[in-house]
Coordinates of C-alpha atoms in Angstrom, one line a residue:
Chain R
X604 CA -13.3 19.4 37.5
X605 CA -10.4 18.5 39.9
X606 CA -7.0 19.0 38.3
X607 CA -5.0 16.2 39.5
X608 CA -1.1 17.1 40.7
X609 CA 1.3 13.9 38.9
X610 CA 1.8 12.7 42.8
X611 CA -2.0 12.1 42.9
X612 CA -2.3 10.6 39.8
X613 CA 0.3 8.2 40.9
X614 CA -1.7 7.5 44.0
X615 CA -4.8 6.6 42.2
X616 CA -2.9 4.5 39.6
X617 CA -2.1 2.9 42.8
X618 CA -4.6 2.6 45.5
X619 CA -7.2 1.6 41.9
X620 CA -5.5 -2.2 42.0
X621 CA -5.5 -2.5 46.0
X622 CA -7.8 -5.3 47.3
X623 CA -11.0 -4.7 49.0
X624 CA -10.1 -5.9 52.5
X625 CA -13.4 -5.0 54.0
X626 CA -14.0 -8.0 57.4
X627 CA -10.0 -8.6 57.5
X628 CA -7.7 -7.3 60.1
X629 CA -5.6 -6.0 57.4
X630 CA -5.0 -2.5 56.5
X631 CA -3.4 -1.7 52.8
X632 CA 0.1 -0.2 52.3
X633 CA 1.2 -0.4 49.1
X634 CA 1.8 -2.6 46.3
X635 CA 4.4 -5.0 46.4
X636 CA 4.6 -6.6 42.9
X637 CA 2.5 -8.3 40.4
X638 CA 3.1 -11.7 38.9
X639 CA 1.6 -12.7 35.6
X640 CA -1.6 -13.9 38.0
X641 CA -1.5 -12.5 41.3
X642 CA -0.5 -9.5 42.9
X643 CA 1.3 -8.8 46.6
X644 CA 0.2 -6.2 48.6
X645 CA 2.4 -4.7 52.0
X646 CA -0.8 -4.8 54.8
X647 CA -0.4 -3.8 58.4
X648 CA -1.9 -6.5 60.7
X649 CA -4.4 -4.3 63.0
X650 CA -4.6 -7.2 64.9
X651 CA -0.5 -7.7 65.8
X652 CA 0.4 -4.1 64.7
X653 CA 2.9 -5.6 62.3
X654 CA 3.4 -5.2 58.4
X655 CA 3.1 -8.5 56.1
X656 CA 2.6 -9.5 52.5
X657 CA -0.8 -10.4 51.1
X658 CA -0.6 -12.5 48.2
X659 CA -4.2 -12.2 46.1
X660 CA -4.7 -14.2 42.7
X661 CA -6.5 -11.9 40.0
X662 CA -9.5 -13.1 38.8
X663 CA -10.3 -12.4 34.7
X664 CA -13.5 -9.9 34.1
X665 CA -16.5 -13.0 34.6
X666 CA -14.5 -15.6 36.2
X667 CA -15.1 -17.2 39.2
X668 CA -13.0 -16.0 42.2
X669 CA -13.0 -19.7 43.9
X670 CA -12.3 -21.1 40.2
X671 CA -9.1 -22.3 39.2
X672 CA -6.4 -20.0 40.3
X673 CA -7.8 -19.5 43.7
X674 CA -7.4 -23.1 44.3
X675 CA -4.1 -23.1 42.9
X676 CA -3.2 -20.4 45.3
X677 CA -4.5 -22.2 48.2
X678 CA -2.8 -25.0 47.3
X679 CA 0.0 -22.8 47.3
X680 CA -0.6 -21.4 50.5
X681 CA -0.7 -25.3 52.3
X682 CA 2.6 -26.3 50.5
X683 CA 3.6 -22.6 52.9
X684 CA 2.5 -24.6 55.6
X685 CA 4.1 -27.7 55.1
X686 CA 7.4 -26.4 54.7
X687 CA 9.0 -25.1 58.0
X688 CA 12.5 -24.0 56.7
X689 CA 14.8 -20.5 57.3
X690 CA 14.7 -20.0 53.2
X691 CA 11.2 -20.9 52.4
X692 CA 8.8 -17.6 53.6
X693 CA 6.4 -18.8 56.2
X694 CA 3.0 -18.1 55.7
X695 CA 1.1 -16.4 58.5
X696 CA -2.8 -16.8 57.4
X697 CA -5.4 -17.7 54.9
X698 CA -8.9 -16.3 54.4
X699 CA -11.6 -14.7 51.6
X700 CA -11.9 -10.8 50.7
X701 CA -15.3 -9.8 50.2
X702 CA -15.2 -10.1 46.4
X703 CA -14.9 -13.9 47.0
X704 CA -10.9 -13.8 45.9
X705 CA -8.8 -16.1 48.2
X706 CA -5.5 -14.5 49.7
X707 CA -3.2 -15.6 52.3
X708 CA -0.7 -13.7 53.8
X709 CA 3.4 -14.3 54.8
X710 CA 6.4 -13.0 56.5
X711 CA 7.2 -9.6 54.6
X712 CA 10.5 -10.6 53.0
X713 CA 12.4 -7.2 52.5
X714 CA 15.8 -7.5 50.7
X715 CA 16.4 -8.3 46.5
X716 CA 15.8 -10.3 44.2
X717 CA 18.3 -12.6 43.1
X718 CA 18.7 -11.0 39.8
X719 CA 18.9 -7.4 41.9
X720 CA 21.4 -8.9 43.6
X721 CA 23.8 -10.2 41.1
X722 CA 23.4 -7.0 39.6
X723 CA 24.9 -5.3 42.4
X724 CA 28.6 -7.7 41.3
X725 CA 29.0 -9.1 44.7
X726 CA 32.1 -12.0 44.8
X727 CA 31.7 -15.2 43.4
X728 CA 32.3 -17.3 46.8
X729 CA 29.2 -15.2 48.0
X730 CA 27.4 -16.3 44.9
X731 CA 28.2 -19.7 45.4
X732 CA 27.7 -19.8 49.2
X733 CA 24.3 -18.3 48.7
X734 CA 23.3 -21.2 45.6
X735 CA 24.3 -23.8 48.5
X736 CA 21.7 -22.5 50.6
X737 CA 19.0 -22.4 47.7
X738 CA 19.6 -25.7 46.7
X739 CA 19.7 -27.0 50.5
X740 CA 16.0 -25.4 50.8
X741 CA 15.0 -26.8 47.7
X742 CA 16.2 -30.3 48.7
X743 CA 14.3 -29.4 52.1
X744 CA 10.8 -28.9 49.8
X745 CA 11.8 -32.3 48.1
X746 CA 12.1 -34.3 51.2
X747 CA 8.9 -32.7 51.9
X748 CA 7.5 -34.6 48.6
X749 CA 7.0 -31.1 47.0
X750 CA 8.3 -29.5 43.8
X751 CA 8.7 -26.1 43.4
X752 CA 8.4 -26.1 39.6
X753 CA 8.8 -22.4 38.9
X754 CA 12.8 -21.7 40.3
X755 CA 14.1 -18.7 38.4
X756 CA 15.8 -15.3 40.3
X757 CA 12.8 -13.2 40.1
X758 CA 11.4 -16.2 42.7
X759 CA 14.4 -16.4 45.0
X760 CA 15.0 -13.2 47.2
X761 CA 18.1 -12.7 49.4
X762 CA 17.6 -11.2 52.7
X763 CA 18.6 -8.2 54.7
X764 CA 21.4 -10.7 55.7
X765 CA 22.2 -12.4 52.9
X766 CA 20.0 -15.3 53.4
X767 CA 18.3 -16.8 50.7
X768 CA 13.9 -16.6 50.7
X769 CA 12.4 -19.0 47.8
X770 CA 9.1 -17.7 47.1
X771 CA 6.0 -18.0 44.2
X772 CA 5.0 -21.6 44.9
X773 CA 2.2 -20.9 42.9
X774 CA 3.1 -24.0 40.3
X775 CA 4.6 -26.1 43.2
X776 CA 2.4 -29.4 42.9
X777 CA 3.2 -32.7 45.3
X778 CA 5.2 -35.4 43.7
X779 CA 3.5 -38.9 43.7
X780 CA 6.3 -39.9 46.5
X781 CA 9.7 -38.8 47.2
X782 CA 12.5 -40.9 46.2
X783 CA 13.7 -43.5 48.6
X784 CA 16.8 -41.6 48.5
X785 CA 15.5 -38.1 49.2
X786 CA 12.9 -39.9 51.9
X787 CA 15.3 -41.7 53.9
X788 CA 17.2 -37.9 53.6
X789 CA 14.7 -36.0 55.1
X790 CA 14.8 -34.6 58.9
X791 CA 10.9 -36.1 59.7
X792 CA 9.5 -38.8 57.8
X793 CA 9.3 -38.2 54.6
X794 CA 6.6 -40.1 53.0
X795 CA 4.3 -39.6 55.9
X796 CA 4.1 -36.2 55.5
X797 CA 3.3 -36.3 51.9
X798 CA 0.7 -38.1 52.3
X799 CA -0.2 -35.9 54.8
X800 CA 0.0 -33.1 53.1
X801 CA -2.1 -34.4 50.1
X802 CA -4.7 -35.3 52.1
X803 CA -5.2 -32.0 54.0
X804 CA -4.7 -30.2 50.0
X805 CA -8.0 -32.5 48.8
X806 CA -9.9 -32.6 51.8
X807 CA -9.4 -28.7 52.7
X808 CA -12.1 -25.8 52.4
X809 CA -10.0 -24.4 49.5
X810 CA -11.9 -25.6 45.9
X811 CA -10.5 -28.6 44.8
X812 CA -8.5 -29.0 41.5
X813 CA -6.2 -31.5 39.8
X814 CA -2.4 -30.6 39.1
X815 CA -1.2 -29.2 36.6
X816 CA -1.3 -31.8 33.5
X817 CA 0.7 -32.5 31.0
X818 CA -2.0 -30.2 28.0
X819 CA -0.7 -26.9 30.5
X820 CA 2.4 -25.7 30.0
X821 CA 3.1 -23.4 32.8
X822 CA 6.5 -21.6 33.7
X823 CA 9.4 -19.3 32.9
X824 CA 11.5 -20.4 29.2
X825 CA 14.4 -20.0 29.9
X826 CA 14.5 -22.2 33.2
X827 CA 12.0 -24.6 32.0
X828 CA 13.3 -28.1 31.5
X829 CA 13.4 -29.7 28.0
X830 CA 10.6 -32.7 29.3
X831 CA 8.7 -29.7 30.6
X832 CA 8.9 -28.2 27.0
X833 CA 7.9 -31.5 25.6
X834 CA 4.9 -31.4 27.8
X835 CA 6.2 -34.8 29.8
X836 CA 4.1 -33.9 32.9
X837 CA 5.1 -37.6 34.3
X838 CA 8.6 -37.0 34.3
X839 CA 8.6 -33.6 36.2
X840 CA 9.4 -34.1 39.6
X841 CA 13.0 -32.8 41.5
X842 CA 14.9 -33.2 38.2
X843 CA 13.0 -30.4 37.0
X844 CA 13.9 -27.6 39.8
X845 CA 17.2 -29.2 39.5
X846 CA 17.8 -28.5 36.1
X847 CA 16.2 -24.9 36.9
X848 CA 18.9 -25.0 39.6
X849 CA 21.7 -25.7 36.7
X850 CA 20.0 -22.7 35.3
X851 CA 20.5 -20.4 38.4
X852 CA 23.8 -22.1 38.7
X853 CA 24.9 -20.7 35.1
X854 CA 23.6 -17.5 36.0
X855 CA 25.1 -16.8 39.3
X856 CA 28.4 -17.9 37.4
X857 CA 28.2 -15.6 34.4
X858 CA 25.8 -13.2 34.8
X859 CA 23.7 -14.3 31.9
X860 CA 21.3 -17.0 31.3
X861 CA 22.5 -20.1 29.0
X862 CA 19.3 -19.8 26.6
X863 CA 18.0 -16.3 25.3
X864 CA 15.9 -15.1 22.4
X865 CA 13.4 -12.8 21.6
X866 CA 10.5 -15.6 22.1
X867 CA 9.5 -18.2 23.8
X868 CA 9.6 -20.5 20.4
X869 CA 13.2 -19.4 20.0
X870 CA 14.3 -20.5 23.7
X871 CA 12.4 -23.5 23.6
X872 CA 14.6 -24.8 20.2
X873 CA 17.5 -23.9 22.4
X874 CA 16.4 -26.0 25.6
X875 CA 15.1 -28.9 23.8
X876 CA 18.4 -29.2 21.5
X877 CA 20.7 -28.3 24.8
X878 CA 22.2 -24.9 22.6
X879 CA 24.0 -23.5 25.0
X880 CA 27.9 -22.5 25.7
X881 CA 29.6 -23.9 28.6
X882 CA 30.2 -21.2 31.5
X883 CA 33.7 -21.4 30.8
X884 CA 33.9 -19.9 27.5
X885 CA 32.4 -16.6 28.9
X886 CA 34.3 -16.9 32.3
X887 CA 37.9 -19.1 32.1
X888 CA 38.6 -18.5 36.0
X889 CA 35.4 -20.8 36.6
X890 CA 36.7 -23.9 37.9
X891 CA 36.2 -27.2 35.8
X892 CA 34.2 -29.0 38.6
X893 CA 32.0 -26.2 39.3
X894 CA 31.3 -26.1 35.7
X895 CA 30.7 -29.6 35.6
X896 CA 28.4 -29.9 38.3
X897 CA 26.3 -26.8 36.2
X898 CA 26.3 -28.8 33.3
X899 CA 25.3 -32.1 35.0
X900 CA 22.0 -30.1 36.8
X901 CA 21.4 -29.0 33.5
X902 CA 21.9 -32.1 31.7
X903 CA 19.1 -33.0 28.7
X904 CA 17.9 -36.1 29.9
X905 CA 16.3 -36.1 33.2
X906 CA 18.7 -39.3 34.3
X907 CA 21.9 -37.5 33.6
X908 CA 21.1 -34.9 36.2
X909 CA 21.5 -35.2 39.9
X910 CA 19.4 -37.4 41.5
X911 CA 18.1 -35.1 44.0
X912 CA 18.2 -31.0 44.8
X913 CA 20.4 -32.9 47.9
X914 CA 23.0 -34.1 45.6
X915 CA 23.5 -31.0 43.8
X916 CA 24.0 -29.0 47.0
X917 CA 26.3 -31.9 48.4
X918 CA 28.7 -31.4 45.6
X919 CA 28.5 -27.2 45.7
X920 CA 29.3 -28.2 49.3
X921 CA 32.5 -30.1 48.6
X922 CA 33.5 -27.5 45.8
X923 CA 33.7 -24.8 48.4
X924 CA 35.4 -26.6 51.0
X925 CA 38.2 -27.6 48.0
X926 CA 37.1 -31.6 48.0
X927 CA 36.7 -33.2 44.7
X928 CA 33.1 -33.0 43.2
X929 CA 31.2 -36.2 41.6
X930 CA 29.9 -34.2 38.7
X931 CA 33.9 -34.0 37.7
X932 CA 36.8 -36.8 37.1
X933 CA 40.0 -35.2 37.4
X934 CA 43.2 -36.4 37.0
X935 CA 46.4 -36.3 39.1
X936 CA 47.8 -32.7 38.4
X937 CA 44.1 -31.4 38.9
X938 CA 43.3 -33.3 42.2
X939 CA 47.4 -32.5 43.7
X940 CA 46.8 -28.5 42.3
X941 CA 43.2 -29.4 44.8
X942 CA 45.2 -30.3 47.5
X943 CA 47.7 -28.0 47.5
X944 CA 45.3 -25.2 47.1
X945 CA 43.0 -26.8 50.0
X946 CA 46.1 -27.1 52.3
X947 CA 47.5 -23.6 51.4
X948 CA 48.6 -22.9 54.6
X949 CA 50.4 -26.3 55.7
X950 CA 51.7 -26.2 52.3
X951 CA 53.0 -22.9 52.8
X952 CA 54.6 -23.7 56.2
X953 CA 56.0 -26.6 55.1
X954 CA 57.8 -24.8 51.7
X955 CA 59.2 -22.4 54.7
X956 CA 60.5 -24.5 57.0
X957 CA 62.1 -26.5 53.9
X958 CA 63.2 -23.1 51.7
X959 CA 65.0 -22.4 55.9
X960 CA 66.5 -25.6 56.1
X961 CA 68.0 -25.4 52.5
X962 CA 69.4 -21.9 53.8
X963 CA 71.2 -22.9 56.6
X964 CA 72.3 -26.5 55.5
X965 CA 73.8 -24.5 52.6
X966 CA 75.3 -22.1 55.0
X967 CA 76.6 -24.5 57.0
X968 CA 79.1 -25.8 54.2
X969 CA 80.5 -22.7 53.6
Chain G
X1472 CA -17.0 29.1 38.3
X1473 CA -17.4 27.5 34.8
X1474 CA -16.5 23.6 34.8
X1475 CA -14.3 23.5 32.2
X1476 CA -15.7 19.9 30.8
X1477 CA -19.7 21.0 31.1
X1478 CA -19.7 22.4 27.4
X1479 CA -18.5 18.8 26.4
X1480 CA -20.7 16.8 28.6
X1481 CA -23.7 16.1 28.2
X1482 CA -26.6 13.7 30.9
X1483 CA -25.6 10.8 28.1
X1484 CA -22.2 11.9 28.0
X1485 CA -21.0 8.4 26.9
X1486 CA -22.9 6.0 24.6
X1487 CA -24.1 3.2 25.9
X1488 CA -22.7 0.3 23.8
X1489 CA -18.8 -0.8 23.7
X1490 CA -16.5 0.8 21.8
X1491 CA -19.2 3.2 20.7
X1492 CA -17.2 6.3 20.7
X1493 CA -14.9 5.4 17.4
X1494 CA -18.1 3.8 16.2
X1495 CA -20.8 6.4 16.7
X1496 CA -18.5 9.1 14.8
X1497 CA -19.6 7.4 11.9
X1498 CA -23.0 6.6 12.8
X1499 CA -26.0 7.5 10.7
X1500 CA -27.9 9.0 14.0
X1501 CA -26.7 12.9 14.7
X1502 CA -27.7 12.3 17.9
X1503 CA -25.0 9.4 18.4
X1504 CA -22.3 11.5 16.3
X1505 CA -22.4 14.5 18.8
X1506 CA -22.4 12.5 21.9
X1507 CA -19.3 10.2 20.9
X1508 CA -17.5 13.6 19.5
X1509 CA -18.1 14.8 22.8
X1510 CA -17.2 12.2 24.5
X1511 CA -13.9 12.5 22.3
X1512 CA -13.3 16.0 23.2
X1513 CA -13.9 15.2 26.8
X1514 CA -11.2 12.7 26.9
X1515 CA -8.4 14.3 24.4
X1516 CA -8.7 18.4 24.1
X1517 CA -6.2 19.1 27.3
X1518 CA -3.7 16.5 25.9
X1519 CA -3.6 18.1 22.6
X1520 CA -3.7 21.7 24.0
X1521 CA -0.7 20.8 25.7
X1522 CA 1.3 19.2 23.4
X1523 CA 0.7 21.6 21.0
X1524 CA 1.8 24.2 23.6
X1525 CA 5.2 21.4 25.0
X1526 CA 5.6 20.1 21.3
X1527 CA 4.9 22.7 19.2
X1528 CA 5.4 25.5 21.1
X1529 CA 2.3 27.7 20.0
X1530 CA 1.9 30.7 21.9
X1531 CA -1.4 30.0 24.0
X1532 CA -3.7 31.7 21.1
X1533 CA -2.4 29.9 18.7
X1534 CA -2.8 26.3 20.4
X1535 CA -6.8 27.0 21.7
X1536 CA -7.3 27.7 17.6
X1537 CA -5.3 24.6 16.4
X1538 CA -7.2 22.3 19.2
X1539 CA -10.3 24.0 18.2
X1540 CA -9.6 23.5 14.7
X1541 CA -8.6 20.1 15.0
X1542 CA -11.5 18.5 16.2
X1543 CA -14.0 20.6 13.9
X1544 CA -11.7 19.4 11.2
X1545 CA -11.4 15.6 12.5
X1546 CA -14.9 15.5 12.5
X1547 CA -15.7 17.0 9.4
X1548 CA -13.1 15.6 7.4
X1549 CA -13.5 12.3 9.5
X1550 CA -10.1 11.6 10.0
X1551 CA -10.6 8.6 12.3
X1552 CA -11.9 6.4 10.1
X1553 CA -8.5 5.7 8.7
X1554 CA -7.2 4.5 12.0
X1555 CA -6.2 1.2 11.6
X1556 CA -6.3 -0.9 15.4
X1557 CA -3.6 -3.7 14.0
X1558 CA -1.2 -0.4 13.9
X1559 CA -1.2 1.2 16.6
X1560 CA -3.3 2.4 20.0
X1561 CA -5.9 4.9 19.1
X1562 CA -4.2 7.7 21.7
X1563 CA -1.2 7.5 19.1
X1564 CA -3.0 7.4 16.1
X1565 CA -4.5 10.7 17.2
X1566 CA -1.3 12.6 18.2
X1567 CA 0.0 11.8 15.1
X1568 CA -3.1 12.9 13.2
X1569 CA -2.2 16.2 15.1
X1570 CA 0.7 16.4 14.3
X1571 CA 0.0 16.2 10.5
X1572 CA -2.9 18.3 10.8
X1573 CA -0.4 21.0 12.2
X1574 CA 2.0 20.9 9.7
X1575 CA -0.7 21.0 7.1
X1576 CA -2.5 23.9 8.7
X1577 CA 1.0 26.0 8.6
X1578 CA 1.6 25.1 4.8
X1579 CA -1.9 26.9 4.4
X1580 CA -1.2 29.3 6.4
X1581 CA -3.5 28.4 8.5
X1582 CA -4.2 31.1 11.3
X1583 CA -6.7 33.5 8.5
X1584 CA -7.6 29.3 7.6
X1585 CA -8.7 29.0 11.1
X1586 CA -10.1 32.3 11.5
X1587 CA -12.7 31.6 9.4
X1588 CA -14.0 28.2 11.3
X1589 CA -17.6 29.2 12.3
X1590 CA -18.1 27.0 14.8
X1591 CA -16.5 27.1 18.3
X1592 CA -16.1 24.5 20.9
X1593 CA -16.0 25.5 24.7
X1594 CA -13.1 24.6 26.3
X1595 CA -11.5 26.2 29.7
X1596 CA -8.2 27.0 28.0
X1597 CA -7.0 29.0 30.7
X1598 CA -7.3 26.3 33.2
X1599 CA -5.6 24.1 30.6
X1600 CA -3.1 27.0 30.7
X1601 CA -2.9 26.8 34.7
X1602 CA -2.2 23.4 34.5
X1603 CA 0.4 23.2 32.5
X1604 CA 2.3 26.1 34.3
X1605 CA 1.4 24.3 37.9
X1606 CA 2.9 20.6 35.9
X1607 CA 6.1 19.0 37.1
X1608 CA 8.9 19.0 34.8
X1609 CA 8.6 17.9 31.0
X1610 CA 9.9 14.7 29.6
X1611 CA 9.3 14.0 26.1
X1612 CA 6.2 15.8 24.5
X1613 CA 5.0 12.0 24.1
X1614 CA 5.2 11.6 27.3
X1615 CA 3.2 14.7 28.7
X1616 CA 0.5 13.6 26.0
X1617 CA 0.4 10.5 27.7
X1618 CA 0.0 11.8 30.6
X1619 CA -2.1 14.6 30.2
X1620 CA -4.3 11.5 29.0
X1621 CA -4.3 10.0 32.0
X1622 CA -5.2 13.2 33.8
X1623 CA -8.1 13.4 31.6
X1624 CA -9.5 10.2 31.9
X1625 CA -9.1 10.2 35.5
X1626 CA -10.3 13.8 36.1
X1627 CA -13.7 12.8 34.3
X1628 CA -13.7 9.6 36.5
X1629 CA -13.3 11.4 39.5
X1630 CA -16.2 13.9 38.8
X1631 CA -18.3 10.6 38.3
X1632 CA -17.6 8.9 40.8
X1633 CA -18.7 12.6 43.0
X1634 CA -22.2 12.4 41.3
X1635 CA -22.9 8.9 41.5
X1636 CA -21.8 9.0 46.0
X1637 CA -24.2 11.8 45.7
X1638 CA -26.8 10.4 44.0
X1639 CA -26.6 7.4 46.4
X1640 CA -26.5 9.5 48.9
X1641 CA -23.0 8.3 49.8
X1642 CA -21.5 11.7 50.0
X1643 CA -18.9 10.7 52.7
X1644 CA -17.4 8.1 50.5
X1645 CA -16.6 11.2 48.5
X1646 CA -15.2 13.5 51.0
X1647 CA -13.2 10.7 52.3
X1648 CA -11.7 9.9 49.1
X1649 CA -11.1 13.5 48.3
X1650 CA -9.2 14.2 51.9
X1651 CA -7.1 11.1 51.6
X1652 CA -6.5 10.1 47.6
X1653 CA -6.7 13.0 46.1
X1654 CA -4.7 15.2 48.6
X1655 CA -1.8 15.8 47.5
X1656 CA 1.2 14.0 48.9
X1657 CA 3.3 16.5 49.3
X1658 CA 1.2 18.6 51.0
X1659 CA 0.5 15.6 53.7
X1660 CA -2.0 13.1 53.5
X1661 CA -4.2 12.1 56.5
X1662 CA -3.9 8.6 58.8
X1663 CA -7.3 6.7 58.5
X1664 CA -7.1 7.2 62.6
X1665 CA -7.4 11.5 61.9
X1666 CA -9.9 10.8 59.0
X1667 CA -12.0 8.5 61.0
X1668 CA -12.0 11.3 64.3
X1669 CA -12.6 14.2 61.8
X1670 CA -15.3 12.3 60.4
X1671 CA -17.0 10.5 63.5
X1672 CA -16.8 7.1 61.8
X1673 CA -14.7 4.1 63.2
X1674 CA -11.3 3.4 61.7
X1675 CA -12.5 0.3 60.0
X1676 CA -15.6 2.7 58.6
X1677 CA -13.2 4.8 56.9
X1678 CA -11.1 1.3 55.4
X1679 CA -14.1 -0.1 54.2
X1680 CA -15.8 3.4 53.0
X1681 CA -12.4 4.1 51.2
X1682 CA -12.0 0.6 49.3
X1683 CA -15.5 1.2 47.8
X1684 CA -14.9 4.7 46.6
X1685 CA -11.8 3.3 45.0
X1686 CA -13.6 0.4 43.8
X1687 CA -15.7 2.3 42.1
X1688 CA -13.9 4.9 40.6
X1689 CA -11.9 1.9 38.9
X1690 CA -15.0 0.6 37.6
X1691 CA -15.4 4.3 36.4
X1692 CA -12.3 4.5 34.8
X1693 CA -12.8 1.2 32.9
X1694 CA -15.8 2.5 31.7
X1695 CA -14.8 5.5 30.3
X1696 CA -12.0 3.5 28.8
X1697 CA -13.8 1.6 27.3
X1698 CA -15.8 4.0 25.3
X1699 CA -12.7 5.3 23.4
X1700 CA -10.9 2.3 22.7
X1701 CA -11.7 0.4 19.6
X1702 CA -11.6 -3.2 20.9
X1703 CA -11.2 -5.7 23.5
X1704 CA -7.1 -5.5 22.7
X1705 CA -6.6 -1.9 23.3
X1706 CA -8.6 -1.7 25.7
X1707 CA -6.6 -4.0 27.7
X1708 CA -3.6 -2.6 26.8
X1709 CA -4.6 0.7 27.7
X1710 CA -5.9 -0.4 31.2
X1711 CA -2.8 -2.0 31.9
X1712 CA -0.9 1.5 30.6
X1713 CA -3.3 3.3 32.9
X1714 CA -4.1 1.4 36.5
X1715 CA -0.4 -1.1 35.7
X1716 CA -3.3 -3.9 35.5
X1717 CA -5.6 -6.2 33.6
X1718 CA -8.9 -4.9 33.1
X1719 CA -10.5 -7.0 36.2

């Protein structure tokens, strides 16, 4: 019997899991990652001689390859095709493998997952700037009528040049209609895009499937808003993503999630109760306005959250620029402190000038 | 050359029904019991032997004796009937049984007693010993046991794949698999293009043949795994451990 060295065992473990790429123009390179319902592989596109990422759904034994999971992948592909944004990974191609499973290929993203990036202890300003870009990408998706619904650090990549890329749109859905404020903020005609995208999904060759309904709980416990845990599907929308963004901001500020437990049930209970410590409890150096932004994004009642991811991004930009934020009502002293901080150079110059005048005055009187 | 598993594998080395090895050990049919026993030994004798050598530091001769005695006593005394699938995976249970067995043997001044065993299994301990010498850095004995279990299952599946390809007249599939997937990465793996030139095939044929061979290999691994696990839950868990994926 052939003796297999450890290196061969490892190789066999990897290649036993590869998709059958017969009939496609792709060549397997290696497994990049695996989620609960799909796997992403690095493949080489022989036509263009470049490496791309190929995502394919896992189909349980005996299940129909073109069933609901495949339909979800198809919907994800179409959503990505409609979202042309620097922070949303571009899709290249869709197709079907020999075993009937659907796949799509997308740009290969090189970098770190957000949680890995945070583990490397980047400074707070870098974290906040990255978060603002994440908010802007989510706002863009909302403006085009798409809610991500599974925002969390493992689904966000930080690229080699510090760019943020939102991945895994497998649970995304077309929301019925973008709020007026969102539509008006869209760089293109938001409502028309929403309708066009929705029509494409239902009319396309991908097997049709209803959107995730009220009876199905999909997502990641620590980042799921209370209304999603309570299965109030009609209330799921952009505000659900705003909530998840709030949790991500919390994570970026204090390196931990606000709700943690040994089981999903335990986390759900905490989320529904809103039972979390304020970021400043973990790190008093966090500014009150920043904490207020985080708490507003994570409000239990969707109506109390930012109405849009764009509003959240705007508050983040204000905070980064030293401007007042809508989430926090500052007192006179805080406003003075902020203004002094914002115009530090001017304040220093004026102070130096006045000091010099005082010294000259004092010296002249002697 | 002696095949190190020939003596514990017959033509029908795996009983036909799912979960049949563990169930088959308790069968009233002597033929079923024997086939189940053979399958169990084929998958586990090397992990057992190497566990004895590495964890208990037994000399090779003693490890051989204890390996023989363990399997024979296990079937004679029906050790595995105590297996409770809700408490542990079978391979963990077997390892614990082995440790207990050795402790008991030592307490009873086992070597003399083991010498009384009339029946002997024909196992290629010299091959196992050679593999031990060639193995990489040892971590914990438990990890070694688990690693050897994976190696046993994969090796059996490779043999089964070779036989399957031969039976189908698709030897080239196996030869490509052998040249590419069984090549030691340290020694360098050929490119698909090099394989295509060496075999006189188009590069796309190499891709397709390798994909087919890997698909069969995966299926054979899972088929064998199904035989030596107790139920669907354990099978799925072990498949995830073996291949890092759900058994789809």
